[in-house]
Short mmCIF file of N, CA, C and O in Angstrom, two decimals:
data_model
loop_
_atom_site.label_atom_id
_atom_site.label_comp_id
_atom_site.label_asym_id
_atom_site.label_seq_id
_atom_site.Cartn_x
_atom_site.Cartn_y
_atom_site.Cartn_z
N UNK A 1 -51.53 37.24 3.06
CA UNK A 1 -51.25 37.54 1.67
C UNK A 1 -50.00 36.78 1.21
O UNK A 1 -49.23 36.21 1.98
N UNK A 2 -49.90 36.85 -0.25
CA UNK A 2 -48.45 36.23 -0.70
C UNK A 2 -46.88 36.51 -0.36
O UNK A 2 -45.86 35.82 -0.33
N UNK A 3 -47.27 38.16 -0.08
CA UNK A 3 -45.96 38.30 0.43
C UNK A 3 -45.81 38.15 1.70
O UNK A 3 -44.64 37.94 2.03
N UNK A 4 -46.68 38.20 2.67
CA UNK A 4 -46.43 37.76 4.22
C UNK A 4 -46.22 35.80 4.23
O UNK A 4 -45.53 35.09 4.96
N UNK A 5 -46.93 35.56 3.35
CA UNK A 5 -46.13 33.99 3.55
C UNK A 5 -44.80 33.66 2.78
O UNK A 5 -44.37 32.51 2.81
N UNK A 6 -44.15 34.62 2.11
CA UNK A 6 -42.51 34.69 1.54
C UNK A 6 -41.82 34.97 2.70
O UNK A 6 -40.60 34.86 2.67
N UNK A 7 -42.36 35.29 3.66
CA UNK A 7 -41.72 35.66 4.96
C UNK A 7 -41.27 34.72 5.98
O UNK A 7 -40.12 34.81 6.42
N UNK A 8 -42.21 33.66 6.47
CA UNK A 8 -42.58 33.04 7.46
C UNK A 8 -41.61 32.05 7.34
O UNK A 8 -41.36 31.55 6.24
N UNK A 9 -41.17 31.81 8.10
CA UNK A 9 -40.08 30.95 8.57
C UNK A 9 -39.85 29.63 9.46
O UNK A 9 -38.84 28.94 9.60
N UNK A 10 -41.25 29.51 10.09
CA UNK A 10 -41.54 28.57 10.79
C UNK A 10 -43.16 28.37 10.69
O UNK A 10 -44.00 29.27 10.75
N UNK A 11 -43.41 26.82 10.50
CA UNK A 11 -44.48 26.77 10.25
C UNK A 11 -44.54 25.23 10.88
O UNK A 11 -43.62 24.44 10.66
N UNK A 12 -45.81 24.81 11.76
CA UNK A 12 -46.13 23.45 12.11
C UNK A 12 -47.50 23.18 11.11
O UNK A 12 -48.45 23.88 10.76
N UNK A 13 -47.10 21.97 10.88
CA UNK A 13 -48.50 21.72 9.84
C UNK A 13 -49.34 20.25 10.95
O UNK A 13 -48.45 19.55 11.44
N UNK A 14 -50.23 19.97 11.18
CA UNK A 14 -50.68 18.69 11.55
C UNK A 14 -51.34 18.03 10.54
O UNK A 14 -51.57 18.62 9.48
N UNK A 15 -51.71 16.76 10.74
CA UNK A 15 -52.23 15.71 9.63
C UNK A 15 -52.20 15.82 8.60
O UNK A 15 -53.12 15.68 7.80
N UNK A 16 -51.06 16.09 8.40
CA UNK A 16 -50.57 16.17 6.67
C UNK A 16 -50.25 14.05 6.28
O UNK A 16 -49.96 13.11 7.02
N UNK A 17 -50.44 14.13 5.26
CA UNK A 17 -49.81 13.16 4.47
C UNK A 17 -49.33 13.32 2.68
O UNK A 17 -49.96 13.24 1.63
N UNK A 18 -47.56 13.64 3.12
CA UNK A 18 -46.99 13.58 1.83
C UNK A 18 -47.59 13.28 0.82
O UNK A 18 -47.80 14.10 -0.08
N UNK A 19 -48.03 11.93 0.78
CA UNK A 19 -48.08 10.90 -0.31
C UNK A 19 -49.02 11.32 -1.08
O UNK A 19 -49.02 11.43 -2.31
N UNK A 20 -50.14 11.65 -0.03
CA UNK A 20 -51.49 12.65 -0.55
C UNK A 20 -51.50 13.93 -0.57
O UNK A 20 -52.63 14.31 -0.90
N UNK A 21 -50.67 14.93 -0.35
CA UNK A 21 -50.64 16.51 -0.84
C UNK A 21 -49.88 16.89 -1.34
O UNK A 21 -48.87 16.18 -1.33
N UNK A 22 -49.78 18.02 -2.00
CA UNK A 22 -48.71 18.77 -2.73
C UNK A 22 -47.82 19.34 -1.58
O UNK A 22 -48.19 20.45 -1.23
N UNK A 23 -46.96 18.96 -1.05
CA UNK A 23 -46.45 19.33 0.00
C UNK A 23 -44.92 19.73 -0.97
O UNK A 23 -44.19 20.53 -0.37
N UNK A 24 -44.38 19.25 -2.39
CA UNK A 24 -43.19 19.92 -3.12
C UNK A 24 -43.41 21.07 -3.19
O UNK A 24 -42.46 21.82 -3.42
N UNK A 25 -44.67 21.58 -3.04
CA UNK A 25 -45.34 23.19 -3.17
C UNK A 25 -44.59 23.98 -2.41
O UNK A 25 -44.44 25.17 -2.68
N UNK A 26 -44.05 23.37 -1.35
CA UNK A 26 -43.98 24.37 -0.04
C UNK A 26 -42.86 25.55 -0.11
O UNK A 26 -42.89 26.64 0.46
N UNK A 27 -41.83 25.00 -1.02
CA UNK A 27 -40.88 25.70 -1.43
C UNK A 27 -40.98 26.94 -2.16
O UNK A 27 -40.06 27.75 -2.31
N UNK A 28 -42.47 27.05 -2.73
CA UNK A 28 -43.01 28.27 -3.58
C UNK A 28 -43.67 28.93 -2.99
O UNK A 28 -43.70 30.15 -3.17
N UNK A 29 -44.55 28.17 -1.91
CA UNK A 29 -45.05 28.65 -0.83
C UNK A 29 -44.86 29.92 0.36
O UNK A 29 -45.52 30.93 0.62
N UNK A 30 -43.98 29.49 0.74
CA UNK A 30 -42.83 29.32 1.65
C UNK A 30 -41.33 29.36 1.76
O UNK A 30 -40.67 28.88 2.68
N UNK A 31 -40.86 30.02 0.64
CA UNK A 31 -39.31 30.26 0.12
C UNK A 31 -38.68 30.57 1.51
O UNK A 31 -37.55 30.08 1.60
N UNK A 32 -39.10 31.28 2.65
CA UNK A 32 -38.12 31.65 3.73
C UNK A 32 -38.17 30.65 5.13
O UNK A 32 -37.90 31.10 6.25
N UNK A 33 -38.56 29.16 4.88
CA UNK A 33 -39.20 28.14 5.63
C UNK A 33 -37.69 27.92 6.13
O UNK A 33 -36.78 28.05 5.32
N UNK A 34 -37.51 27.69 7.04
CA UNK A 34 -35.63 27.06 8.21
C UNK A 34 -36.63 26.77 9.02
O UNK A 34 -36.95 27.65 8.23
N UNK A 35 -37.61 26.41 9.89
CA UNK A 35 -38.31 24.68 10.41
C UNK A 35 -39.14 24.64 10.22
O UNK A 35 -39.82 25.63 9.95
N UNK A 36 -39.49 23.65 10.25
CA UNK A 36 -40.84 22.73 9.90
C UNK A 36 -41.11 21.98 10.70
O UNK A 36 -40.25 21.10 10.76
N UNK A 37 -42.29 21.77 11.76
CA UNK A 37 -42.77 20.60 12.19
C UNK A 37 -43.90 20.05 11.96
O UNK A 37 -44.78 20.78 11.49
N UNK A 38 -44.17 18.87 12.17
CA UNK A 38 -44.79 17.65 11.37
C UNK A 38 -45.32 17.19 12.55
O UNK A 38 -44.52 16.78 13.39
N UNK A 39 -47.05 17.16 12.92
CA UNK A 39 -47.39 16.80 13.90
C UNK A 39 -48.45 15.70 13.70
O UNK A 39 -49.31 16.08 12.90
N UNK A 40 -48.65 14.54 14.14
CA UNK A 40 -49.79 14.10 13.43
C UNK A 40 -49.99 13.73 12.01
O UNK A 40 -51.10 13.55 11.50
N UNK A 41 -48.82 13.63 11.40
CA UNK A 41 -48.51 13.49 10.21
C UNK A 41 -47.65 12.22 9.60
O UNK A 41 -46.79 11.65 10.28
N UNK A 42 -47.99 11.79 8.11
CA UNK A 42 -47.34 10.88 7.32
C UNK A 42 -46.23 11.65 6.71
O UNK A 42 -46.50 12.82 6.43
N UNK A 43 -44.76 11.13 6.40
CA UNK A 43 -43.73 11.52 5.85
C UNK A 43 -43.38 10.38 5.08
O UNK A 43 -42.49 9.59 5.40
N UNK A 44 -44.25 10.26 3.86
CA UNK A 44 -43.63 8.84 2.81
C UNK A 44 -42.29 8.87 2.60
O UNK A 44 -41.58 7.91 2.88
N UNK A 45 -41.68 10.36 1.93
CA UNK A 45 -40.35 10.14 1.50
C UNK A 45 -40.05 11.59 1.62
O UNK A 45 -40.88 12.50 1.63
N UNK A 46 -38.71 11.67 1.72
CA UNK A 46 -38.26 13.03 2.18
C UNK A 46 -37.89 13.97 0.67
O UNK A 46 -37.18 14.98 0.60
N UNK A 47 -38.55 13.34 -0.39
CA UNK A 47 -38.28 13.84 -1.44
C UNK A 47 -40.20 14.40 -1.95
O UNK A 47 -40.52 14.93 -3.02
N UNK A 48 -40.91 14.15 -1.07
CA UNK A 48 -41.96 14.82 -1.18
C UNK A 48 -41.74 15.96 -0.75
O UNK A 48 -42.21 16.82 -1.49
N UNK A 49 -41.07 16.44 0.37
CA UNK A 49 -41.09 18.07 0.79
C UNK A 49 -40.30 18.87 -0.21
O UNK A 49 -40.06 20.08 -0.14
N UNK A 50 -39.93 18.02 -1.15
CA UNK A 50 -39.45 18.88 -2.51
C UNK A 50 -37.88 19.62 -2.08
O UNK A 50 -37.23 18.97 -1.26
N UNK A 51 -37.44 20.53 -2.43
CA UNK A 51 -36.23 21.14 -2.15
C UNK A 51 -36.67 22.25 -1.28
O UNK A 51 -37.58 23.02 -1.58
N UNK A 52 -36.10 22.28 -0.40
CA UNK A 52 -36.90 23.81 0.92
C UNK A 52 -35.10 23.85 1.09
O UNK A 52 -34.34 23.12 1.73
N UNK A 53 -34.88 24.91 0.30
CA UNK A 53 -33.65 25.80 0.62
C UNK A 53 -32.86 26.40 1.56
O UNK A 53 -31.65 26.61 1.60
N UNK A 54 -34.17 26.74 2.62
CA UNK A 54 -33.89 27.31 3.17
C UNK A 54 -33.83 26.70 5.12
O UNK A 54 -33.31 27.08 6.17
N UNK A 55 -34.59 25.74 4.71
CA UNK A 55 -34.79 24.29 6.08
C UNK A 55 -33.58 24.27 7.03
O UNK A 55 -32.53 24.11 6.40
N UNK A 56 -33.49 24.35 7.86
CA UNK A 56 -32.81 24.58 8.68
C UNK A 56 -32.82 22.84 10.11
O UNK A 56 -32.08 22.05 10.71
N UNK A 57 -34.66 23.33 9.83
CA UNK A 57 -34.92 22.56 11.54
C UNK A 57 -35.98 21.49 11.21
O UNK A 57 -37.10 21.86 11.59
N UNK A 58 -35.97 20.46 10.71
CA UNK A 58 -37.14 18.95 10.79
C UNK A 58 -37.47 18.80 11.79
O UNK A 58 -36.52 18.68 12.57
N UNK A 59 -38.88 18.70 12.46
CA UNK A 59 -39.36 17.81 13.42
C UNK A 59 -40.02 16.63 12.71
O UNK A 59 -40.98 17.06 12.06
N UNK A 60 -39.96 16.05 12.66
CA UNK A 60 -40.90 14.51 11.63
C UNK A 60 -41.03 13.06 12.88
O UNK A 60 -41.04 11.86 12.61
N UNK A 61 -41.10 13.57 13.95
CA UNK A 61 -41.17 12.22 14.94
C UNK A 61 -42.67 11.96 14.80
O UNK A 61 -43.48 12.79 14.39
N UNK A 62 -42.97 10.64 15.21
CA UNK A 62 -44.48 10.25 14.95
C UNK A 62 -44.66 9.82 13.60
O UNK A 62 -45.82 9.49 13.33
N UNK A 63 -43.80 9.75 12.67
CA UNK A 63 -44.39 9.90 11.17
C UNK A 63 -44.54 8.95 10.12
O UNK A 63 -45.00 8.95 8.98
N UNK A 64 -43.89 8.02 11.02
CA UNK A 64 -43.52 6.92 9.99
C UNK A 64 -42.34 6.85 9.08
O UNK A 64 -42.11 6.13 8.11
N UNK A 65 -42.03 7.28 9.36
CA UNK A 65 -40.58 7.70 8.50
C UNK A 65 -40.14 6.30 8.65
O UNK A 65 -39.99 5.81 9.77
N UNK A 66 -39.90 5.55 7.45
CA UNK A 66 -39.12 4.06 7.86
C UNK A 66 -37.54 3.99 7.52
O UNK A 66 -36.67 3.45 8.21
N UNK A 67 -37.36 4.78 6.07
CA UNK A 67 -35.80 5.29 6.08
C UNK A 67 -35.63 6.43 5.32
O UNK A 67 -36.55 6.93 4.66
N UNK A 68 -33.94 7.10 5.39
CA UNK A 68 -33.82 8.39 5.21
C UNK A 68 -33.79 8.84 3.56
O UNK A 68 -33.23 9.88 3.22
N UNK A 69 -34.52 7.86 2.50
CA UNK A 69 -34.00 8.17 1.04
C UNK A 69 -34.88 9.60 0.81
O UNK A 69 -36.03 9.79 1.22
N UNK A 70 -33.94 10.64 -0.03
CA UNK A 70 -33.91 11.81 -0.20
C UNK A 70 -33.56 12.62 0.68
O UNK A 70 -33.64 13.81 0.39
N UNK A 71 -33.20 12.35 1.63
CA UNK A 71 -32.76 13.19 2.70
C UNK A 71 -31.65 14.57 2.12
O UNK A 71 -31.70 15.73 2.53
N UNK A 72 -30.70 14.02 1.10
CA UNK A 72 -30.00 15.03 0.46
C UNK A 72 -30.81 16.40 -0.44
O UNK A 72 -30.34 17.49 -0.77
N UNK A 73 -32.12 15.85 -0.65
CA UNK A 73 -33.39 17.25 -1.34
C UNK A 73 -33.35 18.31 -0.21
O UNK A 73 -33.52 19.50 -0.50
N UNK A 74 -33.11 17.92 1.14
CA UNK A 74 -32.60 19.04 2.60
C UNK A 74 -31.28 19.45 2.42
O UNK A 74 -30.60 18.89 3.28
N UNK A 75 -30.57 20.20 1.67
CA UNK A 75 -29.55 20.21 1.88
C UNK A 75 -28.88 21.20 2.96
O UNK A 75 -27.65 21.13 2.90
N UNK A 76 -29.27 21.94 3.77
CA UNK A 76 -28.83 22.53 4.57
C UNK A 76 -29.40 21.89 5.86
O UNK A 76 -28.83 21.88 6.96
N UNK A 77 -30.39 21.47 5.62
CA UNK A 77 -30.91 20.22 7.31
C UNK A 77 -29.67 20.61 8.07
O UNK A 77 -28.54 20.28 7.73
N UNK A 78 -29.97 21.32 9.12
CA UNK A 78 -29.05 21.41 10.75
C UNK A 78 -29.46 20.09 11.68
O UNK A 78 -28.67 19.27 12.14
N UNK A 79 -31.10 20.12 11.84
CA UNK A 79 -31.10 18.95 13.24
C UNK A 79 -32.72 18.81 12.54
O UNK A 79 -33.64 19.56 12.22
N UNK A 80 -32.44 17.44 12.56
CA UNK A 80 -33.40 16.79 12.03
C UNK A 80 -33.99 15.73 13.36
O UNK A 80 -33.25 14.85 13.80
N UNK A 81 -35.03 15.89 13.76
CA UNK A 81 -35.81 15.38 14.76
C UNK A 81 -36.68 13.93 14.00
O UNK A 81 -37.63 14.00 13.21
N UNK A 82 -36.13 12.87 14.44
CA UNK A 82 -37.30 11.76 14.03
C UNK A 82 -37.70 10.76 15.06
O UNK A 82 -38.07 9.64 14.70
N UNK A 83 -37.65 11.07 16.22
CA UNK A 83 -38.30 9.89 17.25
C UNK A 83 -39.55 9.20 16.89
O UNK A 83 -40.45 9.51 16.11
N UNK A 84 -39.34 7.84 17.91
CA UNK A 84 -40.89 6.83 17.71
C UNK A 84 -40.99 6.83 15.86
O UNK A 84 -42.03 6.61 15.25
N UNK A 85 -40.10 7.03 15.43
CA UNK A 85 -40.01 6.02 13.50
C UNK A 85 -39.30 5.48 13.34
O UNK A 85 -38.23 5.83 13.84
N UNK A 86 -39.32 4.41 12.63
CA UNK A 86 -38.44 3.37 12.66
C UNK A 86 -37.79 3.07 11.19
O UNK A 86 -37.96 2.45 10.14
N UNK A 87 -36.96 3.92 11.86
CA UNK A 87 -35.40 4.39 10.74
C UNK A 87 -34.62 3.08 11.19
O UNK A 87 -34.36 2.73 12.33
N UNK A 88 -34.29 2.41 9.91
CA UNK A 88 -33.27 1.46 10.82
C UNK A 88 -32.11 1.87 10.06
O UNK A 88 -31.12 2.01 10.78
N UNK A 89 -31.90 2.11 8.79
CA UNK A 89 -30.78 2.55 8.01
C UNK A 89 -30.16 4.11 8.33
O UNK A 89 -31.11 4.88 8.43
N UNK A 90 -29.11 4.66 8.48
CA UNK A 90 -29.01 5.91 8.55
C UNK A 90 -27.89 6.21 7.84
O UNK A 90 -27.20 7.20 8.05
N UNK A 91 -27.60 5.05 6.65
CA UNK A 91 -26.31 5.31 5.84
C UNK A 91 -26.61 6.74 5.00
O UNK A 91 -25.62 7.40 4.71
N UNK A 92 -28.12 7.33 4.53
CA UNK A 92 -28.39 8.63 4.18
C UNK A 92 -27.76 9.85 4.71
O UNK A 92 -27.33 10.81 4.07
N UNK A 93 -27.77 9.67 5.91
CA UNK A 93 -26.79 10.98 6.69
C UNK A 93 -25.09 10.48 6.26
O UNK A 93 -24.52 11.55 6.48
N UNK A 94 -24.41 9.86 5.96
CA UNK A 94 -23.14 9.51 5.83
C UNK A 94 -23.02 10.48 4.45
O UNK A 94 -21.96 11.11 4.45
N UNK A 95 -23.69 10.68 3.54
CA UNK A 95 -23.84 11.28 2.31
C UNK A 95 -24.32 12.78 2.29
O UNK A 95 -24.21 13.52 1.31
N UNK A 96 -24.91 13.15 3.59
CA UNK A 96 -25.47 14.59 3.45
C UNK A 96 -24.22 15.11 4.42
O UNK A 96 -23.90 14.84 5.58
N UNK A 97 -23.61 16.14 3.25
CA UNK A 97 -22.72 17.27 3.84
C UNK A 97 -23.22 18.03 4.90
O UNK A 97 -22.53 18.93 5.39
#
């Protein structure tokens, strides 16, 4: 129901692709979301997962992630997981408090 998913706090999604879903949703979805992992999945831009308030924990390895723009839409991001993507810039984290 709606109010058991205002709850949930951890959620793995597989074969998602940003670019192609409403994935800014998740925040309405999902208001009590602190991690997220990303399995099998596209991550175009980190400004598709919209503002998740409450994000705590990224897994996004595998994803393609090529660099970190929007990374500040996470603003509480603790540990952000991106292995095997090829981030070459990481001046984005120099800017996130």
């Amino acid at each position: 129901t709606a109010g058991e998913l205002r709850r949930v706090r951890e959620v793995s999604l597989c074969g998602l692709d940003t670019a192609q879903e409403a994935t800014h949703e998740l925040e309405t979805i999902l208001p009590a979301l602190e991690s997220l992992r990303l399995r099998e999945s596209t991550l175009s831009s980190f400004r598709d997962l919209g503002c998740l308030d409450h994000l705590r924990v990224l897994n996004a390895s595998r994803c393609g992630v090529t660099d970190l723009d929007g990374i500040a839409s996470l603003g509480v991001i603790e540990e952000l997981y991106l292995s095997f993507n090829d981030v070459e810039d990481c001046a984005a984290l120099c800017m996130h408090a």
